[in-house]
CSV table of C-alpha atoms in Angstrom, one decimal:
chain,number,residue,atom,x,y,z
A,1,UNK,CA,100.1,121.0,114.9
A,2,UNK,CA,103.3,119.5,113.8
A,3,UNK,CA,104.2,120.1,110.1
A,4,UNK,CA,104.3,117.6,107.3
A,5,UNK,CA,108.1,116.7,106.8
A,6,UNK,CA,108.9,115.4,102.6
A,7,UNK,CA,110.9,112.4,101.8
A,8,UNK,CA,113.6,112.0,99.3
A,9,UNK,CA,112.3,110.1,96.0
A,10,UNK,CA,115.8,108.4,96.0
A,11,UNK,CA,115.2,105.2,95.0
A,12,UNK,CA,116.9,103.3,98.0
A,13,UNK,CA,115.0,105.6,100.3
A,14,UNK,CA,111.7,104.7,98.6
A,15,UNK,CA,112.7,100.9,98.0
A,16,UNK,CA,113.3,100.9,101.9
A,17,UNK,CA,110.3,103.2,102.7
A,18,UNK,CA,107.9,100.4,101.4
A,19,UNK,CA,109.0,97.4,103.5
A,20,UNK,CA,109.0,99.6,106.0
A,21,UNK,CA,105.6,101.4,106.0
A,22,UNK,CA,104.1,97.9,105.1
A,23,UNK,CA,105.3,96.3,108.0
A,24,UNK,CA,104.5,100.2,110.1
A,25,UNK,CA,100.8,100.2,108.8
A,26,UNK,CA,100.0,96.5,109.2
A,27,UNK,CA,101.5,96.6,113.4
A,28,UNK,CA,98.8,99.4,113.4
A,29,UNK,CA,96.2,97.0,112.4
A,30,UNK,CA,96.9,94.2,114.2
A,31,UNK,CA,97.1,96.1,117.3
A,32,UNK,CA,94.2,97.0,116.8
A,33,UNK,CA,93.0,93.4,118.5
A,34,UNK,CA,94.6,94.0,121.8
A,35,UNK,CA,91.8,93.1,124.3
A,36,UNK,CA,89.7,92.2,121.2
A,37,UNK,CA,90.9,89.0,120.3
A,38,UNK,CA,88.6,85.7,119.9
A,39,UNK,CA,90.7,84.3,123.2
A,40,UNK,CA,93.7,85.7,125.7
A,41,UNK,CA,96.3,83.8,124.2
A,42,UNK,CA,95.6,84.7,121.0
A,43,UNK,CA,95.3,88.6,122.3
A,44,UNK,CA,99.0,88.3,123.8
A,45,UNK,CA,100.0,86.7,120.3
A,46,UNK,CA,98.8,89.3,118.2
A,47,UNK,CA,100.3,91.6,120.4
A,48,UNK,CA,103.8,90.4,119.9
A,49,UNK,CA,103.3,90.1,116.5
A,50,UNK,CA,102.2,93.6,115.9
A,51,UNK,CA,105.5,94.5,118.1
A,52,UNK,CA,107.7,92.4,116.0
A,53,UNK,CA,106.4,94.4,113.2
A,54,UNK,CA,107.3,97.5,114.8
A,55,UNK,CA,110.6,96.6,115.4
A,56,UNK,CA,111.1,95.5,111.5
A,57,UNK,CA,109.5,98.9,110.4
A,58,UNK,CA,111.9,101.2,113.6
A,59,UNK,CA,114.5,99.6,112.1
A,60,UNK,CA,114.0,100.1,108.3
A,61,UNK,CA,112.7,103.2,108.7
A,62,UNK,CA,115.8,104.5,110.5
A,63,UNK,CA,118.0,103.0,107.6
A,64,UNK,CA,116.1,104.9,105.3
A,65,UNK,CA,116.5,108.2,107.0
A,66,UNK,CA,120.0,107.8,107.4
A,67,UNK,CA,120.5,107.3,103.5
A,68,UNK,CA,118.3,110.2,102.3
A,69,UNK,CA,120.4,112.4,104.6
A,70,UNK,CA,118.0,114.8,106.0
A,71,UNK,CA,118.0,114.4,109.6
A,72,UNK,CA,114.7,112.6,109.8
A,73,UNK,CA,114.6,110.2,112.4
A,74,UNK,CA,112.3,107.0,112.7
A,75,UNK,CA,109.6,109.0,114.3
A,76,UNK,CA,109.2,111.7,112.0
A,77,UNK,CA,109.7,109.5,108.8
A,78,UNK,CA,106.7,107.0,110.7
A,79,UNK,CA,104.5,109.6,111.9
A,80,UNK,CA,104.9,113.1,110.0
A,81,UNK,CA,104.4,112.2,106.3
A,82,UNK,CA,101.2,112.7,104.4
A,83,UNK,CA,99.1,110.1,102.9
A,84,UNK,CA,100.5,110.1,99.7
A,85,UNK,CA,104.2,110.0,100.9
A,86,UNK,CA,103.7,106.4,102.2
A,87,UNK,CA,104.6,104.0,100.3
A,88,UNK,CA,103.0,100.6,102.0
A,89,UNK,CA,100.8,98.1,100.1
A,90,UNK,CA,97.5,98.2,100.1
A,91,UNK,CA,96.5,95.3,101.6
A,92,UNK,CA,98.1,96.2,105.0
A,93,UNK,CA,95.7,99.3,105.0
A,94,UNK,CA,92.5,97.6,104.7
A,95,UNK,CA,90.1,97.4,107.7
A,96,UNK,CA,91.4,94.4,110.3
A,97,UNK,CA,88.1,93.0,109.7
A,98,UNK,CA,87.0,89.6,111.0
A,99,UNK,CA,89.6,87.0,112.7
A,100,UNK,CA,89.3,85.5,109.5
A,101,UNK,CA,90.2,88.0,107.4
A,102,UNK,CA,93.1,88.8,109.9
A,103,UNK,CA,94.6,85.6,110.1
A,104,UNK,CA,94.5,84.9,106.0
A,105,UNK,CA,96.1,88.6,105.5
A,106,UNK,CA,98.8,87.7,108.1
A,107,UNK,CA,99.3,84.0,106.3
A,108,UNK,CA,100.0,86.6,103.1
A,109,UNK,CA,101.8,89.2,104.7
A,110,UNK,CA,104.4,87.0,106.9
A,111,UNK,CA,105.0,84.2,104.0
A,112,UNK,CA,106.0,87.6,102.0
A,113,UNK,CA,107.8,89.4,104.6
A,114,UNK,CA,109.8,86.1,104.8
A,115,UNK,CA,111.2,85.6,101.1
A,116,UNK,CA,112.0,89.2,101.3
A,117,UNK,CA,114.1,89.1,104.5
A,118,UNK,CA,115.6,86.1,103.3
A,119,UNK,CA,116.9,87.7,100.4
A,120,UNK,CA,117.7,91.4,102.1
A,121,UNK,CA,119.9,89.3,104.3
A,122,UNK,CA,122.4,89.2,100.9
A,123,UNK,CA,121.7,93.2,100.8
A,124,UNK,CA,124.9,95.1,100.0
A,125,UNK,CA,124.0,97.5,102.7
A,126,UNK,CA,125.2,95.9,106.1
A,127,UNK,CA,122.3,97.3,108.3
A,128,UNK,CA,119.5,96.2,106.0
A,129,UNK,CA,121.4,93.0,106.3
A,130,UNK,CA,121.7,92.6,109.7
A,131,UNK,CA,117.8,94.0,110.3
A,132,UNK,CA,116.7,91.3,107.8
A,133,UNK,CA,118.8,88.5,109.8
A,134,UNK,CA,117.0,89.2,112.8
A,135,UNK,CA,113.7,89.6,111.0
A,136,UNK,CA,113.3,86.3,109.1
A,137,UNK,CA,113.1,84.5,112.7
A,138,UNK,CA,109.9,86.4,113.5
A,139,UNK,CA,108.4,86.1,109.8
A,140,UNK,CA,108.8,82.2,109.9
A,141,UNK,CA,107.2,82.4,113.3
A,142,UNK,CA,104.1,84.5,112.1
A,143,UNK,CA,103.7,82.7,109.1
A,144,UNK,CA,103.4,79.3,110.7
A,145,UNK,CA,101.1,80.9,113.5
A,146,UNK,CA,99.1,82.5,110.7
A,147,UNK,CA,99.0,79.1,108.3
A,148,UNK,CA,97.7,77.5,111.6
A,149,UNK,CA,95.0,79.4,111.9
A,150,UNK,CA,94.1,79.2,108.3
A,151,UNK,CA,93.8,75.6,108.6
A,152,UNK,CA,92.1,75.4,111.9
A,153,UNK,CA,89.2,77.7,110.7
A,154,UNK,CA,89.1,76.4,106.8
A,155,UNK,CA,88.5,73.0,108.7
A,156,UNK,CA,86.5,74.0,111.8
A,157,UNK,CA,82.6,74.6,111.7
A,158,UNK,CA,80.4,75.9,108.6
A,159,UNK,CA,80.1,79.4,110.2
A,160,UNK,CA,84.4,79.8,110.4
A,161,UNK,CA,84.8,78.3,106.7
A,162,UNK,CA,82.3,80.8,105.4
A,163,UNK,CA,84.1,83.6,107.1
A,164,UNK,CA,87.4,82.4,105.5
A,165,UNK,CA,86.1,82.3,102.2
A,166,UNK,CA,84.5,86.0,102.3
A,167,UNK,CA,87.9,87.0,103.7
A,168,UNK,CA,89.4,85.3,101.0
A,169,UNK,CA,87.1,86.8,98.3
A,170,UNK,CA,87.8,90.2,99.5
A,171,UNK,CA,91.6,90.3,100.4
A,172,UNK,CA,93.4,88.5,97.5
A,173,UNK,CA,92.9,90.8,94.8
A,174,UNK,CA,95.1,92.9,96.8
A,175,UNK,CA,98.2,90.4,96.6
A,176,UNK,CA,99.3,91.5,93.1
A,177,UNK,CA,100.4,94.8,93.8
A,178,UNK,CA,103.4,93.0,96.4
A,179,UNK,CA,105.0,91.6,92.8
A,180,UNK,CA,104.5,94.8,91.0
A,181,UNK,CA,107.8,96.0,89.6
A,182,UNK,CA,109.1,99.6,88.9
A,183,UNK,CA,111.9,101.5,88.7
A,184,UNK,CA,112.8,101.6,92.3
A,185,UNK,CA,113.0,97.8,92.0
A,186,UNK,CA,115.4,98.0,89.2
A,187,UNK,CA,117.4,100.1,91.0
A,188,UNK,CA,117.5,98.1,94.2
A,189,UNK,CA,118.4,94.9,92.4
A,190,UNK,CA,121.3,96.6,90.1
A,191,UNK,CA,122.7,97.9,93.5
A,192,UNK,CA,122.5,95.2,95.1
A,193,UNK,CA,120.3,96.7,97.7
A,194,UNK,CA,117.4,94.1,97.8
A,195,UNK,CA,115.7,92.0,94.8
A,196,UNK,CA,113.1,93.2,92.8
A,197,UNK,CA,109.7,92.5,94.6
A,198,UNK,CA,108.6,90.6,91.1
A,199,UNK,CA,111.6,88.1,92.2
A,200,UNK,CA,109.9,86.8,95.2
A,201,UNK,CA,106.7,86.1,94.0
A,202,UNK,CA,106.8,81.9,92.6
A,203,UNK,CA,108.1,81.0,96.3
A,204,UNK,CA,105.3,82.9,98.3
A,205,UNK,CA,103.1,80.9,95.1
A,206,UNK,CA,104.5,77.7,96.4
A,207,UNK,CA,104.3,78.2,99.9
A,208,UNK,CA,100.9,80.1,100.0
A,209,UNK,CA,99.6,77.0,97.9
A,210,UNK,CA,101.3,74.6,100.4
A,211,UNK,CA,99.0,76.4,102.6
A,212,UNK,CA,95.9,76.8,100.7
A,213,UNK,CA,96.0,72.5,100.1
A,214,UNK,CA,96.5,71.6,103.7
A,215,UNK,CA,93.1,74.0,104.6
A,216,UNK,CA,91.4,72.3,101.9
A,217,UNK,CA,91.2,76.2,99.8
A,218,UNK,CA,91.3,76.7,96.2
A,219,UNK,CA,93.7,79.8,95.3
A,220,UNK,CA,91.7,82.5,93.3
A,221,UNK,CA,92.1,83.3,89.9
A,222,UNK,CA,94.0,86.4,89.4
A,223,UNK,CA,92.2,89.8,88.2
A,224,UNK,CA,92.7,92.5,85.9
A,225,UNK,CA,92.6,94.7,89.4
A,226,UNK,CA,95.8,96.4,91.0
A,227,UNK,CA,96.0,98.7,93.9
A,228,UNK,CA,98.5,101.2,93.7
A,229,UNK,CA,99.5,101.5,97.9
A,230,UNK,CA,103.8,101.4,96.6
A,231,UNK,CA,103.1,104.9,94.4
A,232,UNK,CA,101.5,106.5,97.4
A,233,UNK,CA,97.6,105.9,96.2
A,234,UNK,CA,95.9,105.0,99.0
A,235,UNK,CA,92.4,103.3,99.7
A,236,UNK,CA,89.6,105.6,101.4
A,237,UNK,CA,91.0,103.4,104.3
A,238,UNK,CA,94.6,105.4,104.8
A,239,UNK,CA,93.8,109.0,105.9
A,240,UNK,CA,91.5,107.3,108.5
A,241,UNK,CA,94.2,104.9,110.4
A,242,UNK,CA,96.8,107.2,109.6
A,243,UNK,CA,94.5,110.1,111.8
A,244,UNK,CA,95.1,107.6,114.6
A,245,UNK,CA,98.7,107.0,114.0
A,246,UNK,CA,99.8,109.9,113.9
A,247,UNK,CA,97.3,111.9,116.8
A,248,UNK,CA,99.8,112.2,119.0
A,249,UNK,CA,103.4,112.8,117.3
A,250,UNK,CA,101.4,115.8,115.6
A,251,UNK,CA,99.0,117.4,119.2
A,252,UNK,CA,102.9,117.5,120.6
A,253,UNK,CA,105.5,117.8,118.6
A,254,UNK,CA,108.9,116.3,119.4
A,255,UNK,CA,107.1,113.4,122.1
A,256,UNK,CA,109.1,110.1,122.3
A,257,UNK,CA,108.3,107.5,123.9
């Protein structure tokens, strides 16, 4: 069995570590729907989403590593860290659910992922910059492809509007912990690294609303409740798709792919 590896609690690596594991844990889930998806084409789309995400998360990851300065590469920084050195938000951990529930958490997930690439493409580190660059281009695509989806099922039969509303009633609770600000924030804004996370939350308002109107949903009141995925305190849900993740990169050490 492969050995945990430790992380650095430099504040860039951490900043960086959270994009990344977000976008790391939430590829797990959606490809979790390969050959389980309502049609083919939607199969192949969730597919390449969940590959786009990878990509984001190879690339982060790897930008990380090479700041903290100890040698650890994508793989081991993806695959050899234990639950409570990840630093992804909650929501992205949670069960994939129905396709309801996937599509609204995608619609969440993607308008996020694309204010915050937007504004990493300003980083003052050139490689975040030029991974966010490339990244924005698939988060507009999967949040229009998600926001579709929304629509279509808010709008379809009685049976896919109920399942939109449960998903809704059990996922948005979650979305307050992305605007959560710390002290890695405050050190990646006075660095210029990337903007607090806080920063980007009245656009994602707008656009999620935009959203919301056009599927004929009413945004939720926000709760007292906060999850606590970005300090490395899991749900019950982590240890399990993390078992799966990290199976193989831990049965044989050193694999690549």
């Amino acid at each position: 069995m492969q050995a945990s590896i430790h992380v650095s609690q430099d504040p860039a690596v951490q900043y960086l570590l959270r994009a990344g594991d977000s976008a790391l844990v939430l590829a797990q889930r959606l490809g979790e729907w390969t050959g389980h998806a309502p049609v083919l084409e939607e199969d192949i789309a969730l597919a390449n989403m969940a590959l786009d995400l990878l990509g984001q998360a190879r690339g982060v990851l790897t930008r990380a590593g090479q700041l903290e300065g100890a040698d650890h590469d994508e793989d081991q920084l993806a695959f050899l860290r234990e639950e409570r050195d990840y630093r992804n938000v909650t929501l992205v951990e949670l069960p994939r659910g129905d396709f309801a529930f996937t599509v609204l958490r995608n619609a969440a997930m993607a308008t996020f992922f694309k204010q915050l690439w937007a504004q990493l493409q300003r980083s003052s580190d050139e490689e975040v910059a030029a991974i966010a660059g490339k990244a924005i281009k698939e988060a507009r695509y999967h949040q229009q492809h998600a926001a579709d989806w929304v629509v279509r099922l808010a709008q379809g039969t009685e049976e896919s509007r109920r399942r939109v509303d449960a998903a809704l009633a059990d996922l948005w609770r979650f979305t307050a912990e992305l605007f959560q600000d710390d002290a890695v924030d405050a050190a990646a804004e006075a660095s210029g690294l990337g903007p607090r996370w806080s920063a980007l939350q009245p656009q994602w308002q707008s656009e999620m609303t935009q959203i919301f109107d056009e599927a004929g949903l009413t945004m939720p009141q926000s709760t007292s409740f906060l999850s606590t995925g970005k300090r490395g305190v899991h749900s019950e849900h982590m240890g399990f798709i993390l078992t799966e993740m990290q199976h193989l990169q831990r049965a044989y050490p050193g694999g690549v792919w």
